[in-house]
Steps between C-alpha positions, in 0.01 A plus 500: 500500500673719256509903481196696439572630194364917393265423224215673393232238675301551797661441817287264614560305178904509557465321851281230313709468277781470753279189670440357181887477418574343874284236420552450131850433607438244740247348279703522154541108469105481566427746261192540359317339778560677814178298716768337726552814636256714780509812525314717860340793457425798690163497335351374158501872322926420442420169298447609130779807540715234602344272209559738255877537587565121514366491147688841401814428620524120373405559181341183421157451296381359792596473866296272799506698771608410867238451784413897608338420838416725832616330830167534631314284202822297526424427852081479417597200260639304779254230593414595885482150712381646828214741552562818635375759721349777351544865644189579584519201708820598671394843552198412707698201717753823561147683600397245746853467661497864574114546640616185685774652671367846531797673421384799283189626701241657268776547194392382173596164547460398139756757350756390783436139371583597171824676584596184726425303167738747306758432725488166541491406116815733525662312725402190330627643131841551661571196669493664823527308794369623880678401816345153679394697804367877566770581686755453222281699221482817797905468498542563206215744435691701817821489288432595199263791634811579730262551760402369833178310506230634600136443486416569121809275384376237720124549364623503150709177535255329641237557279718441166664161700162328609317597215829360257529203665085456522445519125861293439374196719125490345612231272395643209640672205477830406551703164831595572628137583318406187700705311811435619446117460426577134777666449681209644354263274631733199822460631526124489338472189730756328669385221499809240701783436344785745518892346381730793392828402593780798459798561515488893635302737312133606359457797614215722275232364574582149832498608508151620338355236736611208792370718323229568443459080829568431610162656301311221544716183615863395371816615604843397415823612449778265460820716408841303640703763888355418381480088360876557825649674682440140281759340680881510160655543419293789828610648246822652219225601759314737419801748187362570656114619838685638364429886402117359659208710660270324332198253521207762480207211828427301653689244527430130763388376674661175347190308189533601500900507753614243819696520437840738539803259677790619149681561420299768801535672486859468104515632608233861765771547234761547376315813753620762491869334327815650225647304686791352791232424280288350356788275862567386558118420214517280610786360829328409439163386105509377473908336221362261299294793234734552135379594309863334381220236329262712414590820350797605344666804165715561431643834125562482349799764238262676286152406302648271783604274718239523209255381391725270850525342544128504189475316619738240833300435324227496292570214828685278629163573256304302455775245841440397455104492618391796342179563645353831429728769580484901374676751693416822302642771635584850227733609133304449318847574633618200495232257121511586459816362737425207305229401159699554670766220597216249207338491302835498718524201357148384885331552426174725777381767596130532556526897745249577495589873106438552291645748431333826151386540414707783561838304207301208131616489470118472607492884350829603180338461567223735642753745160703476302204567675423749510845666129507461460228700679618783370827497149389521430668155642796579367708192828589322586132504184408392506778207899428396391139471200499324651761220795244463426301117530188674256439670143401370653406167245239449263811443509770191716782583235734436250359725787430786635894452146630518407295812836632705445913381132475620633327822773760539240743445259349757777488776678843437084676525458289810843558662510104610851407623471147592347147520363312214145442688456942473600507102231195488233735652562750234431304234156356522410547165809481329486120393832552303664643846372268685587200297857667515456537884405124576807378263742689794281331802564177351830540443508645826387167656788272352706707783368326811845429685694666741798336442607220209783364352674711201346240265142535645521872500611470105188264463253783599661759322447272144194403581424877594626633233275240301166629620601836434604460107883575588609160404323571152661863453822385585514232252455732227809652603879365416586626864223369651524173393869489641371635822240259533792179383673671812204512764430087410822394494588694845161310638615165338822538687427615806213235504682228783595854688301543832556786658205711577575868465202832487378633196728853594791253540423296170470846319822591624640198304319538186617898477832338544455207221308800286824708555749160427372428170494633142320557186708490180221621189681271233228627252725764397729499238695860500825616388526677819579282824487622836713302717784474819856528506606120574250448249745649195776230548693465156173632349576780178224746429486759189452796785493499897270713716666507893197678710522621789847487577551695807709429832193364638432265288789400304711304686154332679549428851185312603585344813132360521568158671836543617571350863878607646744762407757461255802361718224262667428383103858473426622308784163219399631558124170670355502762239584853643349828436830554253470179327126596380649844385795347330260293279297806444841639376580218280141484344498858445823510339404206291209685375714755405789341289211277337272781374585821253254741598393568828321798656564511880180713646464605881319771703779837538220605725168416705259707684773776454788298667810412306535107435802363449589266203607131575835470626607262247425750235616798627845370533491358137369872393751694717760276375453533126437858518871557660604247238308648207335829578204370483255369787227322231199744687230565227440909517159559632459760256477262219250270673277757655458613155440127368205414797302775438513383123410183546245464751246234327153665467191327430355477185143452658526787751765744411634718779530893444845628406475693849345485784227794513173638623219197463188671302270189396150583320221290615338292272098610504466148571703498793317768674363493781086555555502569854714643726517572903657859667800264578543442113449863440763604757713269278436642192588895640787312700686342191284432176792234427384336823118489482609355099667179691282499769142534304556465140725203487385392884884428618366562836677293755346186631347539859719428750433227796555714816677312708631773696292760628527807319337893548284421202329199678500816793300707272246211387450444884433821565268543292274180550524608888363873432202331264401263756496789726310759347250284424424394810533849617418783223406782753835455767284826658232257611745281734750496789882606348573210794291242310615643148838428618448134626325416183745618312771312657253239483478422160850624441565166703316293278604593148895496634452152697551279132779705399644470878471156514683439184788763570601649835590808388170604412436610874734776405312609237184469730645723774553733265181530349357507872711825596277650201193409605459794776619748261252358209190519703551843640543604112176306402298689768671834339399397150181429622492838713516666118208289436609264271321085588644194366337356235638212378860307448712279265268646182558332201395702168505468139489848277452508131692778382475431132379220294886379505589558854346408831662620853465280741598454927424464844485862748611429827225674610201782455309794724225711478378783641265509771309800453291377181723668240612142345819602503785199467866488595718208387775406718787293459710330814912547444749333766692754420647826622291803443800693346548246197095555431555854466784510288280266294238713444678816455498509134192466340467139289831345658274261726173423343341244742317799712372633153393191351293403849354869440371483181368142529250682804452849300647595842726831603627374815767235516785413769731273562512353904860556654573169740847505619529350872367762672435799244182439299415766314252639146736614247258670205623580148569885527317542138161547386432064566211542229666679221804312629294193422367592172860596345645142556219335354556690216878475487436142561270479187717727268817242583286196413415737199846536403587162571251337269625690214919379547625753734800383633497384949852645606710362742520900693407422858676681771759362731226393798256333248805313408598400797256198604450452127505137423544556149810667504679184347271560196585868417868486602491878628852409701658439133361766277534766803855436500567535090 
């Protein structure tokens, strides 16, 4: 190849121009028809650059271009003879041999069959060859741990030998053989001129096979890590490979490569110098080297920014017509939220990467189908299924999202947790429900096994997922329809498989395939790719995006699958730990001497912790700021300034300019005609909160009580002292020994449901019977005074005005004895007497006491004090009549001032706010602070 020569050209566009004259050259006599050449590519994106240089650099009208090919089509056009094994076959005969030989106990016995298949395609890839005997293999796994044996290196040999040597002697071939016979085919059918494009070194396979093809015609090796070293400015970017062994295939010669230039010399020298030395070399022999024009760093405080900020550069980028864009993402967390931004932003993103199917709604639906099933209908499953869009989808969307809110509805009022049979009793005149209901019960029935093959268990899920409208749903969907390719042809090849496994063990392996395989939306056509490091090879793009680029991530060390330590791996000859990190080296400095403008973005900080930029990078920056004063850091100033200019707003709902002080108006449609003492203790707690709980009915859903809880205490409590007084109004009349046993009596009966379902109830039952003493010794006080029970659980309706009715249940109501008519309303708290009076102490601040008053034109009112064994009256210490009649009027004069556009502030105090579920609504945290 000859020099790189300065010009004014892209860079990427000088090294294909570089290729282009190595094989013009060779080719000159063929000239203009280069087909008897091929050409392998790291990937099909480098064809028309490389195209467009051929043409460029011949100047010719007209050029016919060399075979561009991929080894792995290359290898794909290779007629295959012999069938072969398919992994999800393998991986289940690797199941079997270890539930056979019982070596793993209750470990997940499919994810240690996928590691075993990991390493035993690695072996296979590399030619390696085990010992004939056990004993050999434990030799030399005892030398090159440089450790005596012991029981763990004797386990692990054993299980890597038998299991090699199991799957080696089935007699049939597997993907990796396959492969490698394909490539061997290549070989002896090679009879063009081979151009390799590198950027990394081959592995052993590859490596064969291109000596192998070099004994029948040409190859030559064009590696952009030797072409790159001839640039001065990538003189700095040689940091980054400095710990990079050396390039195991051979080495150009001068007239395949070109004469070295003096900058190259210069740049190897660097390699056996200090940092500081090699800052001063720089200094020297590249002054005008510097990187401030194309690569630059941003150290972002937290996710948030950092995606934020890529989001922003993103967008400058195509404002200023930028029309190939990469994203090369090392943190995934992040480049979700980027990509949330952009296409908040309306800017789509071709993900190169795809998502694995078991992160998809498409496969969430399956999994909640599935969960269902085992959980007996538990009602969360039930609920998170039927609200996926999936299922049903042979029914209109309105009439299928009706049927599952009234369900939800039903289920939450009910408090059912379980069992398809109990949600069937609640809807007996719900034909809709119902119809919904029987659809689960017969898709219920296709599950009739115990145990099945993998294949049979894949047949019930289909034809489950039939009767249920899934299949339809998932049709309509460009994921789906690949998931559902995947489930059939997983069922068509594990069909002559036998093995009979549970459904927990069969779900095990379907999470696993779920998590195995990927979704690629190729629907999207975007300037802006997100993509992977290896993925970049010899690929030019008009601006680079590196997220996420801390020392955790960047280099990855994702040991997932690895068996043996790194002087175990050597001695076997598999990859090391170092060789996986040298070609993370090589593809990152590749990506850097290919592309212009790159913007390197990483976390300084999270959660308040300092985090460290990748070590590959932080050598390149300390090393160019010693060289050139400058360490390429973006100032945060400038950027903190830029994200709060550019956050994207929308057009629809437009966000204040700060956060402040919610004050809605109701809309006199919107208001509410009748209204309980709860709803008017929210209005005088927070008008803000009775607007989201009343007027625009945000309430929260009803919650399933799974758990008990001191509410379900209080509701207990209550039925127990209704039953009771009504059997007994006049406790005067009786034994206190027979009060007491009938007490505990029916206490016994409305806790023995709630027992039954939950244990712990008892506990709440032994405390309510360590008040009961203490109760009836107050009720023969109260009735001492003269006061009789009347009646309990009262429901009422008041018309206040023609717009507004009041409306609740009292707890309970007296009357005097001595003929005066008098009534008291009284209202049970499980609660300590203190809290009541601190509640009544100012006059309006509670309202339920009043309200109960003025419904009964009465001027007595208390509430009842039960607290294990205090139980005492706690009365309002105002007049409870004119007490009364002020918060009815207050309560009209707000509705008053409501209907006619006075504003519902967001003022409640610090305890109102507390317990407040719609806190997330006014934002009190954010506008407090400012």
């Amino acid at each position: 190849m000859n020099p790189i020569p300065q010009s004014n050209t892209s860079t990427a566009a000088t090294f294909f121009d570089s290729v282009a004259r190595v094989i013009l050259t060779q080719h000159s006599h063929e000239l203009p028809d280069l087909r008897r050449t091929r050409v392998l590519l790291p990937n099909y994106h480098v064809s028309q650059p490389l195209a467009q240089s051929l043409a460029r650099v011949s100047n010719l009208p007209a050029v016919l271009l060399p075979q561009m090919v991929t080894l792995n089509d290359w290898v794909q056009s290779v007629p295959c003879t012999l069938s072969f094994t398919p992994d999800t076959c393998r991986i289940t005969t690797l199941y079997q041999a270890l539930r056979a030989r019982g070596w793993f106990a209750d470990a997940d016995l499919w994810s240690i069959a996928r590691e075993l298949l990991i390493l035993l395609d690695e072996l296979t890839h590399h030619h390696v060859k085990l010992p004939q005997n056990t004993e050999d293999f434990l030799s030399q796994l005892e030398q090159a741990y440089q450790s005596k044996r012991g029981t763990a290196m004797q386990f692990e040999a054993r299980v890597v030998y038998e299991l090699w040597y199991a799957m080696n002697n089935c007699g049939e071939l597997d993907s990796p053989r396959a492969y490698q016979q394909s490539l061997t085919q290549l070989a002896q059918q090679a009879e063009l001129p081979l151009y390799v494009l590198l950027t990394s070194s081959l592995a052993a396979t590859e490596t064969s096979f291109l000596e192998a093809y070099r004994k029948r015609a040409p190859v030559m090796i064009i590696d952009l890590r030797e072409m790159s070293s001839r640039l001065p400015e990538c003189a700095v970017m040689r940091i980054i490979a400095s710990s990079r062994p050396n390039f195991p295939d051979r080495t150009p010669t001068k007239n395949e490569s070109g004469i070295q230039d003096n900058a190259q010399e210069k740049a190897e020298e660097m390699d056996t110098l200090s940092l500081r030395e090699q800052a001063i070399h720089l200094q020297k022999h590249f002054p005008h080297a510097t990187l401030g024009h194309r690569l630059q760093f941003f150290g972002a405080h937290g996710l948030e920014q950092e995606a934020r900020a890529a989001e922003v550069q993103i967008r400058r980028w195509l404002l200023a017509g930028k029309k190939k864009i990469a994203i090369v993402a090392q943190d995934r967390i992040v480049a979700r939220r980027m990509r949330a931004l952009l296409e908040r932003a309306d800017v789509l993103v071709c993900d190169e990467t795809g998502w694995k199917f078991s992160t998809l709604s498409v496969s969430t639906v399956l999994m909640r189908w599935l969960d269902a099933l085992q959980s007996d209908f538990y009602y969360q499953d039930l609920l998170d299924l039927l609200k996926s869009p999936f299922i049903f989808a042979d029914q209109a969307v309105h009439e299928r999202k009706q049927t599952v809110y009234q369900l939800e509805q039903l289920v939450r009022r009910h408090g059912v947790v379980a069992h398809l049979e109990t949600f069937f009793d609640l809807t007996q005149d719900d034909v809709e429900m119902r119809e919904a209901l029987m659809r689960l019960r017969q898709a219920t029935e296709v599950w009739h096994k115990k145990n099945d093959t993998l294949s049979g268990w894949l047949c019930a899920l289909y034809s489950s997922l039939k009767i249920l409208g899934i299949v339809q749903g998932l049709n309509r969907d460009d994921a789906g329809i690949q998931l559902l390719q995947a489930l059939q042809n997983w069922q068509r090849e594990l069909h002559a498989d036998t093995a009979r496994v549970s459904l927990i063990d069969w779900r095990h392996w379907l999470a696993q395939q779920l998590d195995e395989h990927t979704f690629r939306d190729l629907t999207i056509d975007s300037p802006v790719v997100l993509t992977h490091l290896a993925a970049t090879r010899w690929r030019s793009f008009d601006a680079v995006l590196m997220l996420g680029c801390d020392a955790a991530h960047l280099p990855s060390t994702d040991n997932n699958g690895r068996w043996f330590n790194d002087a175990v791996r050597t001695t076997l000859g598999l990859p090391t730990r170092e060789v996986n990190l040298a070609q993370q080296r090589d593809d990152l400095l590749a990506l850097l001497a290919m592309n212009d403008t790159i913007l390197v973005t990483w976390q300084a900080s999270k959660s308040g912790e300092a985090n460290l930029l990748s070590p590959c990078f932080e050598m390149l920056r300390a090393l160019h700021e010693l060289a050139y004063g400058d360490d390429l850091t973006i100032k945060k100033g400038e950027w903190d300034t830029l994200l709060e200019n550019t956050q994207v707003r929308s057009a629809k709902f437009p966000l204040p300019p700060a956060a402040v002080m919610p004050a809605p108006v109701a809309l006199s449609d919107l208001i509410p005609r009748r209204i309980s003492a709860s709803g008017y203790n929210s209005l005088v707690a927070c008008p803000y909160q009775f607007y989201a709980r009343h007027v625009l009915h945000l309430n929260e859903m009803d919650e399933v009580r799974e758990d008990v809880e001191k509410r379900d205490y209080g509701e207990w409590a209550h039925d127990i002292l209704r039953r009771f007084h009504d059997q007994y109004q006049i406790l005067s009349n009786h034994l206190l020994a027979d009060l007491d046993s009938a007490l505990l009596r029916i206490s016994a009966e409305v806790f023995a449901p709630a027992i039954q379902r939950d244990y712990l109830a008892r506990a709440w039952l032994l405390r309510w019977q360590q008040a009961i003493p203490f109760y009836l010794e107050t009720q023969i006080e109260i009735e001492a005074e003269g006061w009789r029970y009347q009646s309990g659980e009262v429901p009422f309706e008041l018309p206040l005005t023609a717009d507004l009715l009041m409306h609740g249940r009292l707890d309970r109501v007296d009357v005097q004895s001595d003929g005066r008519n008098a009534v008291r309303v009284l209202d049970y708290k499980m609660m300590d007497a203190t809290r009541l009076r601190n509640k009544l102490k100012e006059a309006g601040e509670d309202v339920q006491l009043a309200c109960y008053a003025f419904v009964y034109e009465t001027d007595a009112a208390a509430f009842i004090s039960i607290e294990k064994d205090k139980v005492i009256t706690v009365e309002p210490p105002q007049d409870v009549a004119e007490l009364a009649q002020a918060n009815i009027e207050r309560l009209l004069e707000v509705f008053a001032q409501m209907r006619s556009g006075v504003a519902l502030p967001a003022h409640g105090v610090t305890e109102a706010c507390q317990y407040c579920e719609m806190r997330g609504l006014c934002r009190k945290s954010e506008w407090n602070e400012r």
